[in-house]
Amino acid sequence: MTEQFDIAIIGAGPGGYSTALRAAQLGNTVALIERDPTPGGTCLNRGCIPTKTLLDATATFDAIKHTSTIGIHAHTDPIDFPALHQWREHIVSTMTTGLSSLLARRGVTVFRATAALGEPHDPTGMQQRAIRLTPSPGQNDVLRINTQDSTPQGASLTINAANVVLAMGSRPRPLPGIPFHNAIIDSTQALQRDFPTSATIIGAGAVAVEFASIWNSAGCNVTLIIRKNCVLSAWDRRASTTLTRELAKRGITIITNATVTRIDSPSPREATVHYRTKGSDEDQSLQTQVVLGAIGRDPNTSEGWIDASGIALDAQGHVVTDEFGRTSANGVWAVGDITAGHALAHRAFAQGITVAERIAGLNPKPVDEYTIPQVVFSRPQAACVGYTGAQAKASGRFLDITETAYPMMGNARMLMSGSAGAMTVVSGEDTDNPGTRVLLGVHMAGPEATELIAEAEQLVGNHVPLSEAARLIHPHPTFSEAFGEALLKADGRPLHTR
Ligand SMILES: Cc1cc2nc3c(=O)[nH]c(=O)nc-3n(C[C@H](O)[C@H](O)[C@H](O)COP(=O)(O)OP(=O)(O)OC[C@H]3O[C@@H](n4cnc5c(N)ncnc54)[C@H](O)[C@@H]3O)c2cc1C
Ligand SMILES: NC(=O)c1ccc[n+]([C@@H]2O[C@H](COP(=O)([O-])OP(=O)(O)OC[C@H]3O[C@@H](n4cnc5c(N)ncnc54)[C@H](O)[C@@H]3O)[C@@H](O)[C@H]2O)c1
């Protein structure tokens, strides 16, 4: 059986579903094909949403344990893991059910199936692509999903579409030479299991520090093994060193400049990690209940049909696209984690909207990779947008680049939070527009950083002159005031700081 659509999208994560929603809004017939039981991809099912549910819950637990400094002597029982697990599942299923209804209301046809792209052919005089649907793992039929139920469509189904959008996302990268097995787990498994009493995390990116914070807040003994001397090492130096110091202050052991050489894991609840630190020629080892490998993710582009379709990939396996998401194959587009760049849900949303509008013949601006905010929901949080000082210099695009450090402890709310923080504002003049100083980047570590970064993103993204940005009034006493004060300082007229 063959069905005809204007656009077929493979993968219903943030990249795929945002493309589908916008394309349907623009009047296209859209097929969205997902092999998982629920839409939402990594983000809703095993990424952004479940991790933030656990971060919020364990932060509450941690806060209760530390109230005595403010005169509240509270006590709590250990975390009821089955109840927390149920809460996490409730949040995830509410979100995925809501997404299913939204897709149905927009008129998107959702299939539960595994999709593979076929050769271009031309049944109607237009350039067409065939997409072959086969049952998802564990299923006998391709399923057409309606809000309430699903209808079997047989063991295979072919879809024809003039435009195909690849949105297959990514999967956890195993440690080099050490496959995930027994106690060596990835982030998806880490979400499903109960909290360990001891955990070793390898990696220093978002997954590593978010899980370190979840488990640390829950009372687990956490060790981070990192290759450099701080977490988020590609970030602004002050933000990354502040976060590293704060994690250590909360009791997380951080083994720096270390490489893992071997891991023995005889059972799902025990492992010995062997590692070597820089300058030493001897391995050291530690015993742990669980080892989380958090060294990045690989794009889902290793299936044979990608190669056969002639779609160009880069050395890391990411689909190569132009700035509007067009791949090297005619009528084939790509969005989200399968493209090179920050693997973030909000980037995938923006790419999806852009591709849908481009296919519809509108004239959207390309997604500006430099103004995509990065957010890490560790305790404390970290967030940034735009250039670091070093990146601004290396770009060769700006004159008189200045990094302004704002002392966060000058902010009353920071003081009350009991956490330290860092904020750096990078400004400079565009070589095309000398004489006007603009904001180039903002980098933060501290409570509420993931919310505060939204204002910085508006200013950096819109190239607002620094003097204009510094005029904006911030409510008192708030965390956001720290950003207002940092802008005033960068503009050469600090108020509550030197
Ligand atoms: C633990 C964790 C926490 C995260 N937290 C955040 C966060 O707080 N904020 C943030 O912005 N980002 C976060 N991310 C990253 C975010 O989840 C991803 O950037 C985002 O999900 C990428 O969207 P995507 O649509 O490209 O891919 P995905 O969400 O991975 O979706 C791809 C979908 O395609 C499907 N698929 C693949 N191949 C096929 C096929 N052949 N046929 C049918 N279906 C197929 C997959 O089943 C999957 O559902 C987190 C990631 C992880 C792992
Ligand atoms: N809050 C968020 O937005 C959020 C949360 C979680 C994940 N994510 C996204 O998911 C993706 C995956 O996250 P991640 O933290 O796994 O990857 P990442 O790319 O952010 O960090 C990987 C870390 O592993 C280190 N590393 C790489 N190879 C290593 C090796 N062989 N040995 C030891 N360390 C090694 C790197 O130096 C880096 O610190 C990221 O792109 C991230 O943006 C985002």
Coordinates of C-alpha atoms and ligand atoms in Angstrom, one line a residue:
M1 CA 0.0 0.0 0.0
T2 CA 1.3 3.5 -0.8
E3 CA 0.2 6.8 0.7
Q4 CA 0.9 10.3 -0.5
F5 CA 1.9 13.3 1.8
D6 CA 3.5 16.7 1.1
I7 CA 6.1 16.1 3.8
A8 CA 7.3 13.0 5.6
I9 CA 9.3 13.3 8.8
I10 CA 11.4 10.5 10.3
G11 CA 11.6 10.8 14.1
A12 CA 9.2 12.5 16.5
G13 CA 11.6 14.2 18.9
P14 CA 11.8 18.0 19.3
G15 CA 13.2 18.4 15.7
G16 CA 10.7 16.1 14.0
Y17 CA 7.6 17.2 15.9
S18 CA 8.3 20.9 15.7
T19 CA 8.7 20.5 11.9
A20 CA 5.4 18.6 11.7
L21 CA 3.5 21.1 13.8
R22 CA 4.7 24.1 11.7
A23 CA 4.4 22.3 8.4
A24 CA 0.8 21.3 9.2
Q25 CA 0.0 24.9 10.3
L26 CA 1.2 26.0 6.9
G27 CA -1.3 23.8 5.1
N28 CA 0.8 20.7 4.2
T29 CA -0.2 17.1 4.6
V30 CA 2.3 15.7 7.0
A31 CA 3.3 12.1 8.0
L32 CA 5.4 11.8 11.2
I33 CA 7.0 8.4 11.7
E34 CA 8.3 7.3 15.1
R35 CA 9.5 3.9 16.2
D36 CA 9.0 4.6 20.0
P37 CA 5.6 4.0 21.6
T38 CA 5.2 7.7 22.4
P39 CA 6.3 10.9 20.6
G40 CA 8.7 13.4 22.1
G41 CA 12.0 11.6 21.4
T42 CA 14.9 11.7 23.8
C43 CA 13.8 15.0 25.3
L44 CA 10.4 14.0 26.6
N45 CA 10.9 10.3 27.1
R46 CA 14.5 10.0 28.5
G47 CA 16.2 13.4 28.5
C48 CA 15.2 17.0 29.3
I49 CA 11.8 16.2 31.1
P50 CA 12.6 13.2 33.3
T51 CA 16.0 14.6 34.3
K52 CA 14.5 17.9 35.3
T53 CA 11.7 16.1 37.3
L54 CA 14.4 14.3 39.3
L55 CA 16.5 17.4 39.7
D56 CA 13.6 19.3 41.1
A57 CA 12.5 16.5 43.4
T58 CA 16.0 15.8 44.8
A59 CA 16.7 19.6 45.2
T60 CA 13.7 19.7 47.5
F61 CA 15.0 16.7 49.5
D62 CA 18.4 18.4 49.7
A63 CA 16.9 21.7 50.8
I64 CA 15.0 20.1 53.6
K65 CA 18.3 18.5 54.9
H66 CA 20.1 21.8 54.9
T67 CA 17.5 24.1 56.6
S68 CA 19.1 24.2 60.0
T69 CA 21.5 27.1 59.0
I70 CA 18.3 29.2 58.7
G71 CA 16.9 28.0 61.9
I72 CA 14.4 25.4 60.6
H73 CA 15.1 22.0 62.1
A74 CA 13.4 19.7 59.6
H75 CA 13.7 15.9 59.2
T76 CA 12.8 13.7 56.4
D77 CA 12.6 10.0 55.7
P78 CA 14.7 8.5 52.9
I79 CA 13.4 9.1 49.3
D80 CA 10.5 6.8 48.5
F81 CA 11.9 5.7 45.1
P82 CA 8.8 4.0 43.7
A83 CA 6.7 7.1 44.4
L84 CA 9.4 9.3 42.8
H85 CA 9.5 7.0 39.8
Q86 CA 5.7 7.2 39.5
W87 CA 5.9 11.0 39.7
R88 CA 8.5 11.1 36.9
E89 CA 6.4 8.7 34.7
H90 CA 3.3 10.9 35.4
I91 CA 5.1 14.0 34.2
V92 CA 6.5 12.3 31.1
S93 CA 3.2 10.7 30.2
T94 CA 1.3 13.9 30.7
M95 CA 3.7 15.7 28.3
T96 CA 3.7 12.9 25.6
T97 CA -0.1 12.6 25.7
G98 CA -0.4 16.3 25.4
L99 CA 1.9 16.2 22.4
S100 CA -0.1 13.4 20.7
S101 CA -3.3 15.5 21.1
L102 CA -1.6 18.6 19.7
L103 CA -0.3 16.6 16.7
A104 CA -3.8 15.2 16.1
R105 CA -5.5 18.6 16.4
R106 CA -3.0 20.0 13.8
G107 CA -3.9 17.1 11.4
V108 CA -0.5 15.4 11.5
T109 CA -0.7 11.7 10.6
V110 CA 1.5 9.8 13.1
F111 CA 2.8 6.3 12.3
R112 CA 4.5 4.0 14.8
A113 CA 7.1 2.3 12.6
T114 CA 10.7 2.2 11.7
A115 CA 11.3 4.3 8.6
A116 CA 13.9 4.0 5.8
L117 CA 14.4 6.4 2.9
G118 CA 14.1 5.0 -0.6
E119 CA 15.5 6.2 -3.9
P120 CA 13.9 9.2 -5.6
H121 CA 11.3 8.4 -8.2
D122 CA 8.7 10.4 -10.1
P123 CA 5.2 8.9 -10.1
T124 CA 3.3 12.2 -10.5
G125 CA 5.7 14.3 -12.6
M126 CA 7.0 15.9 -9.4
Q127 CA 10.3 14.8 -7.7
Q128 CA 9.2 12.3 -5.0
R129 CA 10.8 10.2 -2.3
A130 CA 9.6 6.9 -1.1
I131 CA 9.8 6.1 2.6
R132 CA 9.4 2.5 3.6
L133 CA 7.8 1.8 7.0
T134 CA 8.3 -1.5 8.8
P135 CA 7.0 -2.5 12.3
S136 CA 8.8 -1.0 15.3
P137 CA 10.9 -3.4 17.3
G138 CA 8.5 -5.8 19.2
Q139 CA 5.5 -5.0 16.9
N140 CA 4.0 -7.1 14.1
D141 CA 2.4 -4.2 12.2
V142 CA 3.0 -0.6 11.2
L143 CA 0.5 1.3 13.3
R144 CA -1.4 4.5 12.4
I145 CA -1.8 6.4 15.7
N146 CA -4.9 8.2 16.6
T147 CA -5.4 10.1 19.9
Q148 CA -7.2 7.2 21.5
D149 CA -6.1 4.1 19.7
S150 CA -3.8 2.7 16.9
T151 CA -4.8 1.0 13.7
P152 CA -2.6 -1.8 12.2
Q153 CA -1.5 -1.2 8.7
G154 CA 0.2 -4.5 7.9
A155 CA 3.8 -5.5 7.9
S156 CA 4.9 -2.7 5.6
L157 CA 3.7 0.6 4.2
T158 CA 5.2 2.9 1.7
I159 CA 4.8 6.7 1.8
N160 CA 5.6 9.1 -1.0
A161 CA 6.5 12.7 -0.2
A162 CA 8.1 15.5 -2.1
N163 CA 10.0 16.5 1.0
V164 CA 11.5 14.3 3.6
V165 CA 12.8 15.6 6.9
L166 CA 15.4 13.5 8.8
A167 CA 15.0 13.9 12.6
M168 CA 16.4 10.7 14.0
G169 CA 18.2 12.2 16.9
S170 CA 21.1 10.7 18.8
R171 CA 22.1 7.9 21.2
P172 CA 24.5 7.7 24.2
R173 CA 28.2 7.2 23.1
P174 CA 29.9 4.3 24.8
L175 CA 33.3 4.8 26.5
P176 CA 36.1 4.0 24.1
G177 CA 36.5 0.2 24.2
I178 CA 34.1 -0.2 27.1
P179 CA 30.6 -1.1 26.1
F180 CA 27.6 -0.4 28.4
H181 CA 27.0 -3.6 30.4
N182 CA 26.2 -4.6 34.0
A183 CA 26.9 -1.6 36.2
I184 CA 28.3 0.6 33.3
I185 CA 25.2 2.4 32.3
D186 CA 24.0 5.3 30.0
S187 CA 21.7 8.2 30.9
T188 CA 18.6 6.3 29.9
Q189 CA 19.3 3.4 32.2
A190 CA 20.3 5.9 34.9
L191 CA 16.8 7.4 34.8
Q192 CA 15.2 4.0 35.2
R193 CA 17.1 2.5 38.1
D194 CA 16.8 3.4 41.8
F195 CA 19.4 5.8 43.2
P196 CA 22.7 4.1 43.9
T197 CA 24.6 4.5 47.1
S198 CA 27.8 5.2 45.2
A199 CA 28.2 6.4 41.6
T200 CA 31.1 7.2 39.4
I201 CA 30.4 9.5 36.5
I202 CA 32.8 9.7 33.5
G203 CA 32.5 13.0 31.6
A204 CA 32.2 16.7 32.4
G205 CA 29.3 17.9 30.2
A206 CA 25.6 18.5 30.9
V207 CA 24.6 14.9 31.5
A208 CA 27.5 14.3 33.9
V209 CA 26.9 17.4 36.1
E210 CA 23.1 17.0 36.1
F211 CA 23.3 13.4 37.2
A212 CA 26.0 14.3 39.7
S213 CA 23.6 16.9 41.2
I214 CA 20.6 14.5 41.2
W215 CA 22.5 11.7 43.0
N216 CA 24.4 14.0 45.3
S217 CA 21.2 15.8 46.4
A218 CA 19.7 12.3 47.0
G219 CA 22.5 11.5 49.4
C220 CA 24.6 9.3 47.1
N221 CA 28.4 9.3 47.1
V222 CA 29.3 10.7 43.8
T223 CA 32.7 10.8 42.0
L224 CA 33.3 12.6 38.8
I225 CA 36.2 11.5 36.7
I226 CA 37.1 14.3 34.2
R227 CA 39.8 14.7 31.6
K228 CA 40.4 18.4 32.2
N229 CA 40.7 20.4 35.4
C230 CA 37.1 21.6 35.4
V231 CA 33.6 20.6 34.3
L232 CA 32.1 22.3 31.2
S233 CA 35.7 23.0 30.1
A234 CA 34.7 24.5 26.8
W235 CA 32.7 27.2 28.6
D236 CA 33.7 30.6 29.9
R237 CA 36.5 29.9 32.5
R238 CA 34.9 31.7 35.4
A239 CA 31.6 29.9 35.0
S240 CA 33.2 26.5 34.7
T241 CA 35.6 26.9 37.6
T242 CA 32.9 28.3 39.8
L243 CA 30.6 25.4 39.0
T244 CA 33.4 22.9 39.6
R245 CA 34.2 24.4 43.0
E246 CA 30.5 24.5 44.0
L247 CA 30.0 20.8 43.0
A248 CA 33.0 19.9 45.1
K249 CA 31.7 22.0 48.1
R250 CA 28.5 20.0 47.9
G251 CA 30.5 16.8 48.5
I252 CA 31.0 15.5 45.0
T253 CA 34.6 14.1 44.6
I254 CA 36.1 15.4 41.4
I255 CA 39.1 13.6 40.0
T256 CA 40.7 16.0 37.5
N257 CA 43.1 15.4 34.6
A258 CA 42.2 11.7 34.6
T259 CA 41.7 9.1 31.9
V260 CA 39.8 5.9 32.5
T261 CA 41.9 2.9 31.4
R262 CA 39.6 0.0 32.3
I263 CA 36.4 -0.9 34.1
D264 CA 35.6 -4.3 35.6
S265 CA 31.9 -4.8 36.2
P266 CA 31.0 -8.4 37.2
S267 CA 27.4 -7.6 38.1
P268 CA 24.8 -4.9 37.6
R269 CA 25.6 -3.4 41.1
E270 CA 29.3 -3.4 41.3
A271 CA 32.2 -2.0 39.3
T272 CA 35.9 -1.2 39.7
V273 CA 37.1 1.8 37.7
H274 CA 40.7 2.0 36.9
Y275 CA 42.0 5.4 35.9
R276 CA 45.3 7.3 35.5
T277 CA 45.9 10.9 36.3
K278 CA 48.1 13.2 34.2
G279 CA 51.8 12.9 35.0
S280 CA 51.4 9.5 36.7
D281 CA 52.4 6.2 35.2
E282 CA 50.4 4.1 37.5
D283 CA 46.7 3.2 37.5
Q284 CA 44.5 4.0 40.5
S285 CA 41.2 2.4 41.1
L286 CA 37.9 2.9 42.9
Q287 CA 34.9 0.7 43.8
T288 CA 31.5 1.9 42.9
Q289 CA 27.9 0.6 42.6
V290 CA 27.3 2.2 39.2
V291 CA 29.3 3.9 36.4
L292 CA 27.6 6.4 34.3
G293 CA 29.2 7.0 30.9
A294 CA 28.4 10.6 29.9
I295 CA 30.9 11.4 27.2
G296 CA 28.5 12.7 24.6
R297 CA 26.0 11.3 22.1
D298 CA 26.3 9.9 18.5
P299 CA 23.9 10.8 15.7
N300 CA 21.5 8.0 14.6
T301 CA 22.9 7.9 11.1
S302 CA 24.5 4.5 11.0
E303 CA 21.6 2.7 9.3
G304 CA 22.5 1.4 5.8
W305 CA 19.9 3.4 4.0
I306 CA 21.6 6.7 4.9
D307 CA 24.7 5.6 3.1
A308 CA 22.7 4.2 0.2
S309 CA 20.8 7.5 -0.2
G310 CA 24.0 9.4 -0.8
I311 CA 23.3 11.9 2.0
A312 CA 26.6 13.5 2.9
L313 CA 27.8 13.0 6.5
D314 CA 30.7 14.6 8.4
A315 CA 33.5 12.7 10.1
Q316 CA 31.4 12.3 13.3
G317 CA 28.5 10.9 11.3
H318 CA 26.3 14.1 11.5
V319 CA 24.2 14.9 8.4
V320 CA 25.7 17.8 6.6
T321 CA 23.2 20.6 5.8
D322 CA 23.2 24.2 4.6
E323 CA 22.1 26.9 7.0
F324 CA 18.4 26.2 6.2
G325 CA 18.7 22.4 6.9
R326 CA 18.9 21.2 3.3
T327 CA 21.0 18.1 2.9
S328 CA 23.1 17.0 -0.1
A329 CA 20.1 15.0 -1.5
N330 CA 17.4 16.8 -3.3
G331 CA 14.2 17.2 -1.2
V332 CA 15.8 15.8 1.9
W333 CA 16.3 18.0 5.0
A334 CA 17.7 17.4 8.4
V335 CA 17.1 18.9 11.9
G336 CA 18.2 18.3 15.5
D337 CA 20.8 16.1 17.0
I338 CA 21.7 14.4 13.7
T339 CA 23.1 17.7 12.5
A340 CA 26.4 19.0 13.9
G341 CA 26.1 21.7 16.7
H342 CA 24.7 21.9 20.2
A343 CA 22.5 18.9 20.8
L344 CA 19.7 20.9 22.5
A345 CA 15.9 20.6 22.3
H346 CA 15.4 24.3 21.7
R347 CA 17.9 24.3 18.9
A348 CA 15.9 21.4 17.3
F349 CA 12.6 23.4 17.7
A350 CA 14.1 26.4 15.9
Q351 CA 15.5 24.2 13.1
G352 CA 12.2 22.5 12.7
I353 CA 10.3 25.8 12.3
T354 CA 12.9 27.0 9.8
V355 CA 12.8 23.9 7.6
A356 CA 9.0 23.8 7.6
E357 CA 8.9 27.5 6.6
R358 CA 11.6 27.1 4.0
I359 CA 9.7 24.1 2.4
A360 CA 6.6 26.2 2.3
G361 CA 8.5 28.9 0.3
L362 CA 8.6 31.4 3.1
N363 CA 11.8 33.3 3.8
P364 CA 12.9 32.5 7.4
K365 CA 16.2 33.6 8.8
P366 CA 18.7 30.7 9.4
V367 CA 19.2 29.5 12.9
D368 CA 22.0 31.5 14.5
E369 CA 24.1 28.8 16.2
Y370 CA 25.9 31.5 18.3
T371 CA 22.8 32.8 20.0
I372 CA 21.4 29.4 21.1
P373 CA 21.4 29.5 24.9
Q374 CA 23.1 26.6 26.6
V375 CA 21.6 25.6 30.0
V376 CA 22.8 23.1 32.5
F377 CA 20.4 22.3 35.4
S378 CA 23.1 21.2 37.9
R379 CA 23.1 22.5 41.5
P380 CA 24.0 25.4 41.1
Q381 CA 22.9 25.9 37.5
A382 CA 25.0 27.2 34.6
A383 CA 24.0 29.0 31.4
C384 CA 25.5 30.9 28.6
V385 CA 24.8 32.5 25.3
G386 CA 27.0 34.0 22.6
Y387 CA 30.8 34.3 22.5
T388 CA 33.3 33.8 25.3
G389 CA 36.1 36.4 25.2
A390 CA 38.4 33.9 23.6
Q391 CA 35.8 32.9 20.9
A392 CA 35.1 36.6 20.1
K393 CA 38.8 37.2 19.7
A394 CA 39.3 34.1 17.5
S395 CA 36.4 35.1 15.2
G396 CA 38.3 38.2 14.1
R397 CA 34.9 40.0 13.7
F398 CA 35.1 42.3 16.7
L399 CA 37.2 45.2 18.0
D400 CA 38.0 46.1 21.6
I401 CA 36.7 42.9 23.2
T402 CA 36.1 43.3 26.9
E403 CA 35.2 40.7 29.6
T404 CA 33.4 42.2 32.6
A405 CA 33.1 40.0 35.7
Y406 CA 30.3 40.8 38.0
P407 CA 30.8 39.8 41.7
M408 CA 27.6 37.8 42.3
M409 CA 27.8 38.0 46.1
G410 CA 26.9 41.6 45.7
N411 CA 23.4 40.4 44.9
A412 CA 21.1 39.9 48.0
R413 CA 19.2 36.9 46.6
M414 CA 22.5 35.2 45.8
L415 CA 23.6 35.7 49.4
M416 CA 20.3 34.2 50.7
S417 CA 20.7 31.2 48.4
G418 CA 23.9 30.1 50.1
S419 CA 25.4 29.4 46.8
A420 CA 28.3 31.1 45.0
G421 CA 28.0 32.2 41.4
A422 CA 29.8 33.9 38.5
M423 CA 28.7 36.2 35.8
T424 CA 30.7 37.4 32.8
V425 CA 29.5 39.8 30.2
V426 CA 31.5 39.9 26.9
S427 CA 31.2 43.1 24.8
G428 CA 32.9 44.6 21.8
E429 CA 32.5 46.5 18.6
D430 CA 31.5 44.8 15.3
T431 CA 34.2 45.6 12.7
D432 CA 31.2 46.4 10.3
N433 CA 29.8 48.9 12.8
P434 CA 32.7 50.4 14.8
G435 CA 31.9 52.9 17.6
T436 CA 28.9 51.0 18.9
R437 CA 29.7 48.6 21.7
V438 CA 27.3 45.5 21.7
L439 CA 26.8 42.5 23.9
L440 CA 28.6 39.5 22.5
G441 CA 28.1 36.9 25.2
V442 CA 26.9 36.3 28.7
H443 CA 28.1 33.4 30.9
M444 CA 26.7 32.5 34.3
A445 CA 26.9 29.9 37.1
G446 CA 24.5 30.2 40.0
P447 CA 20.9 29.7 41.1
E448 CA 18.3 30.6 38.4
A449 CA 21.0 30.9 35.7
T450 CA 18.8 28.8 33.3
E451 CA 16.0 31.4 33.6
L452 CA 18.2 34.5 33.7
I453 CA 19.9 33.5 30.4
A454 CA 16.6 34.2 28.4
E455 CA 17.0 38.0 28.9
A456 CA 20.7 37.8 27.8
E457 CA 19.6 35.8 24.7
Q458 CA 17.3 38.6 23.6
L459 CA 20.0 41.2 24.0
V460 CA 22.8 39.2 22.4
G461 CA 20.5 37.8 19.6
N462 CA 19.2 41.2 18.7
H463 CA 22.7 42.9 18.8
V464 CA 21.4 45.5 21.3
P465 CA 24.0 48.2 21.9
L466 CA 25.4 47.8 25.5
S467 CA 24.4 51.4 26.5
E468 CA 20.7 50.6 25.6
A469 CA 20.8 47.2 27.4
A470 CA 22.2 48.9 30.5
R471 CA 19.3 51.3 30.6
L472 CA 16.8 48.4 31.2
I473 CA 15.4 48.3 34.8
H474 CA 15.4 45.2 36.8
P475 CA 13.1 44.5 39.8
H476 CA 14.7 44.6 43.3
P477 CA 15.6 42.4 45.0
T478 CA 15.8 39.6 42.4
F479 CA 18.5 37.4 40.9
S480 CA 17.9 39.2 37.6
E481 CA 19.2 42.4 39.2
A482 CA 22.6 40.8 39.1
F483 CA 22.4 40.9 35.3
G484 CA 21.3 44.5 35.3
E485 CA 24.2 45.4 37.5
A486 CA 26.6 43.5 35.3
L487 CA 25.4 45.4 32.3
L488 CA 25.9 48.7 34.1
K489 CA 29.4 47.7 35.1
A490 CA 30.2 46.6 31.5
D491 CA 28.9 50.0 30.3
G492 CA 31.4 51.7 32.6
R493 CA 29.0 52.9 35.3
P494 CA 28.8 50.3 38.0
L495 CA 26.2 51.0 40.7
H496 CA 26.6 48.7 43.7
T497 CA 30.0 47.4 42.7
R498 CA 33.4 48.9 42.1
Ligands
LIG1 C1 19.8 13.0 29.9 C2 19.5 14.1 28.9 C3 19.0 15.3 29.3 C4 18.8 16.4 28.4 N1 18.3 17.6 28.8 C5 18.1 18.6 28.0 C6 17.7 19.8 28.4 O1 17.4 20.0 29.6 N2 17.5 20.8 27.5 C7 17.8 20.6 26.2 O2 17.6 21.6 25.4 N3 18.2 19.5 25.8 C8 18.4 18.4 26.6 N4 18.8 17.2 26.1 C9 19.1 17.1 24.7 C10 17.8 16.9 23.9 O3 17.1 15.8 24.5 C11 18.1 16.6 22.5 O4 18.9 17.7 22.0 C12 16.8 16.5 21.7 O5 16.0 15.5 22.1 C13 17.1 16.3 20.2 O6 15.9 16.2 19.4 P1 15.9 15.4 18.1 O7 14.5 15.5 17.6 O8 17.0 15.8 17.2 O9 16.2 13.9 18.5 P2 15.5 12.9 19.5 O10 14.8 13.6 20.6 O11 16.6 11.9 19.8 O12 14.4 12.2 18.7 C14 14.7 11.4 17.6 C15 13.5 10.4 17.4 O13 13.7 9.7 16.2 C16 13.3 8.3 16.4 N5 13.9 7.5 15.3 C17 15.2 7.4 15.0 N6 15.4 6.6 13.9 C18 14.2 6.3 13.5 C19 13.7 5.6 12.3 N7 14.5 5.0 11.5 N8 12.4 5.5 12.2 C20 11.5 6.0 13.1 N9 11.9 6.7 14.1 C21 13.2 6.9 14.3 C22 13.8 8.0 17.7 O14 13.1 6.9 18.3 C23 13.6 9.3 18.5 O15 12.3 9.3 19.2 C24 19.1 16.2 27.0 C25 19.5 14.9 26.6 C26 19.8 13.9 27.5 C27 20.3 12.6 27.0
LIG2 N1 20.5 20.9 30.2 C1 20.7 20.5 28.9 O1 20.5 21.3 28.0 C2 21.3 19.2 28.6 C3 21.3 18.2 29.6 C4 21.8 17.0 29.2 C5 22.3 16.7 27.9 N2 22.2 17.7 27.0 C6 22.8 17.5 25.7 O2 23.0 16.2 25.4 C7 24.2 16.0 24.8 C8 25.0 14.9 25.5 O3 25.4 15.4 26.8 P1 26.8 14.9 27.4 O4 27.0 15.5 28.7 O5 26.8 13.4 27.3 O6 27.9 15.3 26.3 P2 28.8 16.6 26.2 O7 29.3 16.6 24.8 O8 28.0 17.8 26.7 O9 29.9 16.4 27.2 C9 30.8 15.3 27.0 C10 31.9 15.4 28.0 O10 32.6 14.2 28.0 C11 34.0 14.4 27.9 N3 34.6 13.3 27.2 C12 34.5 13.1 25.9 N4 35.2 11.9 25.6 C13 35.7 11.5 26.8 C14 36.4 10.3 27.1 N5 36.8 9.4 26.2 N6 36.8 10.1 28.4 C15 36.3 11.0 29.4 N7 35.6 12.1 29.1 C16 35.3 12.3 27.8 C17 34.1 15.8 27.2 O11 35.3 16.4 27.5 C18 32.9 16.5 27.8 O12 33.1 17.1 29.0 C19 25.0 17.3 24.8 O13 25.1 17.8 23.6 C20 24.1 18.2 25.7 O14 24.0 19.5 25.2 C21 21.7 18.9 27.4

